[in-house]
PDB file of C-alpha atoms in Angstrom:
ATOM      1  CA  MET A   1      -8.656 -25.605  -4.950  1.00 64.00           C
ATOM      2  CA  GLU A   2      -8.562 -27.737  -1.828  1.00 70.00           C
ATOM      3  CA  LEU A   3      -4.868 -26.957  -1.445  1.00 66.00           C
ATOM      4  CA  VAL A   4      -5.722 -23.257  -1.172  1.00 64.00           C
ATOM      5  CA  ARG A   5      -8.581 -23.825   1.275  1.00 70.00           C
ATOM      6  CA  ASN A   6      -6.486 -25.966   3.571  1.00 76.00           C
ATOM      7  CA  ASN A   7      -3.534 -23.570   3.618  1.00 81.00           C
ATOM      8  CA  GLN A   8      -5.158 -20.150   3.414  1.00 86.00           C
ATOM      9  CA  GLU A   9      -3.525 -18.967   6.653  1.00 86.00           C
ATOM     10  CA  ILE A  10      -0.101 -19.766   5.237  1.00 89.00           C
ATOM     11  CA  PHE A  11      -0.870 -17.889   2.010  1.00 90.00           C
ATOM     12  CA  ILE A  12      -2.120 -14.864   3.955  1.00 91.00           C
ATOM     13  CA  PHE A  13       0.987 -14.986   6.137  1.00 91.00           C
ATOM     14  CA  ILE A  14       3.278 -15.139   3.074  1.00 93.00           C
ATOM     15  CA  TYR A  15       1.354 -12.325   1.369  1.00 94.00           C
ATOM     16  CA  SER A  16       1.656 -10.206   4.519  1.00 94.00           C
ATOM     17  CA  LEU A  17       5.408 -10.827   4.638  1.00 94.00           C
ATOM     18  CA  ILE A  18       5.728  -9.752   0.991  1.00 95.00           C
ATOM     19  CA  ILE A  19       3.759  -6.557   1.650  1.00 95.00           C
ATOM     20  CA  LEU A  20       5.890  -5.889   4.720  1.00 94.00           C
ATOM     21  CA  TRP A  21       9.048  -6.352   2.626  1.00 96.00           C
ATOM     22  CA  VAL A  22       7.741  -3.974  -0.092  1.00 94.00           C
ATOM     23  CA  ASN A  23       6.866  -1.305   2.481  1.00 94.00           C
ATOM     24  CA  VAL A  24      10.189  -1.543   4.320  1.00 95.00           C
ATOM     25  CA  SER A  25      12.067  -1.362   0.998  1.00 94.00           C
ATOM     26  CA  PHE A  26      10.102   1.743   0.026  1.00 92.00           C
ATOM     27  CA  ILE A  27      10.812   3.402   3.367  1.00 94.00           C
ATOM     28  CA  LYS A  28      14.533   2.621   3.096  1.00 94.00           C
ATOM     29  CA  ASP A  29      14.722   3.975  -0.479  1.00 92.00           C
ATOM     30  CA  TYR A  30      12.439   6.975   0.050  1.00 89.00           C
ATOM     31  CA  LYS A  31      15.263   9.541   0.010  1.00 88.00           C
ATOM     32  CA  ASN A  32      16.605   8.111  -3.256  1.00 88.00           C
ATOM     33  CA  ILE A  33      13.124   8.144  -4.769  1.00 83.00           C
ATOM     34  CA  LYS A  34      12.600  11.784  -3.789  1.00 82.00           C
ATOM     35  CA  ARG A  35      16.030  12.685  -5.160  1.00 84.00           C
ATOM     36  CA  GLY A  36      15.192  10.905  -8.428  1.00 81.00           C
ATOM     37  CA  LEU A  37      11.901  12.758  -8.704  1.00 73.00           C
ATOM     38  CA  GLY A  38      13.754  16.025  -8.155  1.00 76.00           C
ATOM     39  CA  GLU A  39      16.146  15.255 -10.994  1.00 76.00           C
ATOM     40  CA  ILE A  40      13.344  14.956 -13.552  1.00 71.00           C
ATOM     41  CA  SER A  41      13.000  18.431 -15.007  1.00 67.00           C
ATOM     42  CA  SER A  42       9.392  18.448 -16.238  1.00 62.00           C
ATOM     43  CA  GLU A  43       6.381  16.321 -17.028  1.00 53.00           C
ATOM     44  CA  ASP A  44       6.899  17.058 -20.718  1.00 52.00           C
ATOM     45  CA  GLU A  45      10.019  14.894 -20.694  1.00 51.00           C
ATOM     46  CA  LEU A  46       8.108  11.939 -19.289  1.00 58.00           C
ATOM     47  CA  GLU A  47       5.888  11.610 -22.369  1.00 59.00           C
ATOM     48  CA  ILE A  48       3.131  10.454 -20.018  1.00 58.00           C
ATOM     49  CA  ASN A  49      -0.146  12.217 -19.398  1.00 60.00           C
ATOM     50  CA  PRO A  50      -0.550  12.131 -15.596  1.00 58.00           C
ATOM     51  CA  ASN A  51      -4.301  12.647 -15.959  1.00 62.00           C
ATOM     52  CA  ALA A  52      -4.774   9.567 -18.140  1.00 69.00           C
ATOM     53  CA  ILE A  53      -7.408   7.132 -16.957  1.00 77.00           C
ATOM     54  CA  SER A  54      -5.119   4.172 -17.610  1.00 77.00           C
ATOM     55  CA  LEU A  55      -2.416   5.625 -15.349  1.00 76.00           C
ATOM     56  CA  MET A  56      -4.944   6.273 -12.582  1.00 80.00           C
ATOM     57  CA  PHE A  57      -6.348   2.741 -13.023  1.00 86.00           C
ATOM     58  CA  PHE A  58      -2.833   1.295 -12.739  1.00 86.00           C
ATOM     59  CA  GLY A  59      -2.260   3.288  -9.538  1.00 84.00           C
ATOM     60  CA  LEU A  60      -5.536   2.095  -8.052  1.00 89.00           C
ATOM     61  CA  LEU A  61      -4.782  -1.507  -8.997  1.00 91.00           C
ATOM     62  CA  PHE A  62      -1.295  -1.257  -7.485  1.00 90.00           C
ATOM     63  CA  ASN A  63      -2.720   0.187  -4.262  1.00 90.00           C
ATOM     64  CA  PHE A  64      -5.321  -2.570  -4.121  1.00 92.00           C
ATOM     65  CA  PHE A  65      -2.661  -5.260  -4.039  1.00 91.00           C
ATOM     66  CA  ARG A  66      -0.197  -3.270  -1.934  1.00 90.00           C
ATOM     67  CA  ARG A  67      -2.582  -1.868   0.673  1.00 92.00           C
ATOM     68  CA  TRP A  68      -6.277  -2.453   0.381  1.00 93.00           C
ATOM     69  CA  LEU A  69      -6.270  -6.234   0.099  1.00 94.00           C
ATOM     70  CA  ILE A  70      -4.400  -6.532   3.392  1.00 95.00           C
ATOM     71  CA  TYR A  71      -6.972  -4.197   4.990  1.00 95.00           C
ATOM     72  CA  LEU A  72      -9.789  -6.430   3.745  1.00 95.00           C
ATOM     73  CA  LEU A  73      -8.042  -9.550   4.987  1.00 94.00           C
ATOM     74  CA  ALA A  74      -7.416  -7.976   8.391  1.00 94.00           C
ATOM     75  CA  ILE A  75     -11.073  -6.962   8.678  1.00 95.00           C
ATOM     76  CA  LEU A  76     -12.343 -10.403   7.676  1.00 94.00           C
ATOM     77  CA  ILE A  77      -9.942 -12.315   9.901  1.00 93.00           C
ATOM     78  CA  THR A  78     -10.007 -10.178  13.045  1.00 93.00           C
ATOM     79  CA  GLU A  79     -13.657  -9.052  12.870  1.00 92.00           C
ATOM     80  CA  ASN A  80     -12.667  -6.160  15.136  1.00 93.00           C
ATOM     81  CA  ILE A  81     -14.370  -2.756  14.888  1.00 96.00           C
ATOM     82  CA  PHE A  82     -11.090  -0.982  15.674  1.00 96.00           C
ATOM     83  CA  VAL A  83      -9.447  -2.713  12.698  1.00 95.00           C
ATOM     84  CA  VAL A  84     -12.411  -1.712  10.522  1.00 96.00           C
ATOM     85  CA  ILE A  85     -12.050   1.954  11.495  1.00 96.00           C
ATOM     86  CA  ILE A  86      -8.268   2.016  11.024  1.00 96.00           C
ATOM     87  CA  SER A  87      -8.582   0.219   7.675  1.00 96.00           C
ATOM     88  CA  LEU A  88     -11.291   2.591   6.475  1.00 96.00           C
ATOM     89  CA  VAL A  89      -9.219   5.645   7.373  1.00 96.00           C
ATOM     90  CA  LEU A  90      -6.137   4.202   5.672  1.00 95.00           C
ATOM     91  CA  PHE A  91      -8.221   3.263   2.622  1.00 95.00           C
ATOM     92  CA  VAL A  92      -9.557   6.810   2.250  1.00 95.00           C
ATOM     93  CA  ILE A  93      -6.079   8.315   2.598  1.00 93.00           C
ATOM     94  CA  GLY A  94      -4.663   5.818   0.091  1.00 92.00           C
ATOM     95  CA  LEU A  95      -7.508   6.526  -2.339  1.00 91.00           C
ATOM     96  CA  TYR A  96      -6.889  10.264  -2.037  1.00 90.00           C
ATOM     97  CA  ASP A  97      -3.182   9.738  -2.664  1.00 86.00           C
ATOM     98  CA  SER A  98      -3.854   7.552  -5.701  1.00 84.00           C
ATOM     99  CA  ILE A  99      -6.336   9.910  -7.324  1.00 84.00           C
ATOM    100  CA  PHE A 100      -5.002  13.361  -6.512  1.00 81.00           C
ATOM    101  CA  ASN A 101      -1.213  12.899  -6.290  1.00 77.00           C
ATOM    102  CA  ASN A 102      -0.672  11.762  -9.834  1.00 72.00           C
ATOM    103  CA  SER A 103       1.362  14.605 -11.326  1.00 69.00           C
ATOM    104  CA  LEU A 104       5.116  14.900 -10.992  1.00 70.00           C
ATOM    105  CA  GLU A 105       4.907  18.204  -9.123  1.00 72.00           C
ATOM    106  CA  LYS A 106       2.434  16.793  -6.585  1.00 74.00           C
ATOM    107  CA  LEU A 107       4.585  13.698  -6.090  1.00 74.00           C
ATOM    108  CA  ARG A 108       7.599  15.885  -5.348  1.00 74.00           C
ATOM    109  CA  LYS A 109       5.755  17.856  -2.662  1.00 80.00           C
ATOM    110  CA  SER A 110       3.601  15.145  -1.107  1.00 81.00           C
ATOM    111  CA  LYS A 111       4.761  12.920   1.722  1.00 86.00           C
ATOM    112  CA  ILE A 112       1.473  11.056   2.010  1.00 89.00           C
ATOM    113  CA  GLY A 113       2.922   7.972   0.305  1.00 87.00           C
ATOM    114  CA  PHE A 114       5.779   7.832   2.791  1.00 91.00           C
ATOM    115  CA  TYR A 115       3.512   8.241   5.806  1.00 93.00           C
ATOM    116  CA  LEU A 116       1.129   5.617   4.429  1.00 93.00           C
ATOM    117  CA  ALA A 117       4.017   3.203   3.951  1.00 93.00           C
ATOM    118  CA  VAL A 118       5.118   3.707   7.567  1.00 95.00           C
ATOM    119  CA  ILE A 119       1.588   3.249   8.912  1.00 96.00           C
ATOM    120  CA  ASP A 120       1.006   0.256   6.614  1.00 94.00           C
ATOM    121  CA  THR A 121       4.221  -1.320   7.840  1.00 95.00           C
ATOM    122  CA  ILE A 122       3.067  -1.003  11.444  1.00 96.00           C
ATOM    123  CA  PHE A 123      -0.416  -2.256  10.489  1.00 96.00           C
ATOM    124  CA  VAL A 124       0.938  -5.306   8.644  1.00 95.00           C
ATOM    125  CA  PHE A 125       3.437  -6.066  11.420  1.00 95.00           C
ATOM    126  CA  ILE A 126       0.671  -6.065  14.033  1.00 95.00           C
ATOM    127  CA  PHE A 127      -1.514  -8.151  11.721  1.00 95.00           C
ATOM    128  CA  LEU A 128       1.332 -10.677  11.321  1.00 93.00           C
ATOM    129  CA  ILE A 129       1.661 -10.898  15.080  1.00 94.00           C
ATOM    130  CA  TYR A 130      -2.083 -11.464  15.319  1.00 94.00           C
ATOM    131  CA  LEU A 131      -1.906 -14.222  12.688  1.00 89.00           C
ATOM    132  CA  PHE A 132       0.999 -15.860  14.450  1.00 87.00           C
ATOM    133  CA  VAL A 133      -0.608 -15.736  17.898  1.00 89.00           C
ATOM    134  CA  VAL A 134      -4.159 -16.662  16.939  1.00 81.00           C
TER     135      VAL A 134
END
């Protein structure tokens, strides 16, 4: 436990780099993802109920580790009201995307995930600079 306490900045920095890598990869592959979604003919072929609680829970859990945890870390580390406001707005948009864009048709039409990934990438990049400087 002492190893974690003594090196928490390094772990946060590594986590931020991983999140940055995930976001950049998503942005680079976004066209392929959209094309792949367009090739799926209907939700019936997926054999998945998009309104299932377990699927929504998985989406919320994924967003927690991909987005919301970095927002919490940024708020706790910077203690800046501007970061709190930006994080809160991004959290609400991410929550909306997780809860309401869960069907295949909505995923095809929505670009919220892409825009969130771009904004998250900028957010994490600035946070990394802050961690490096401070």
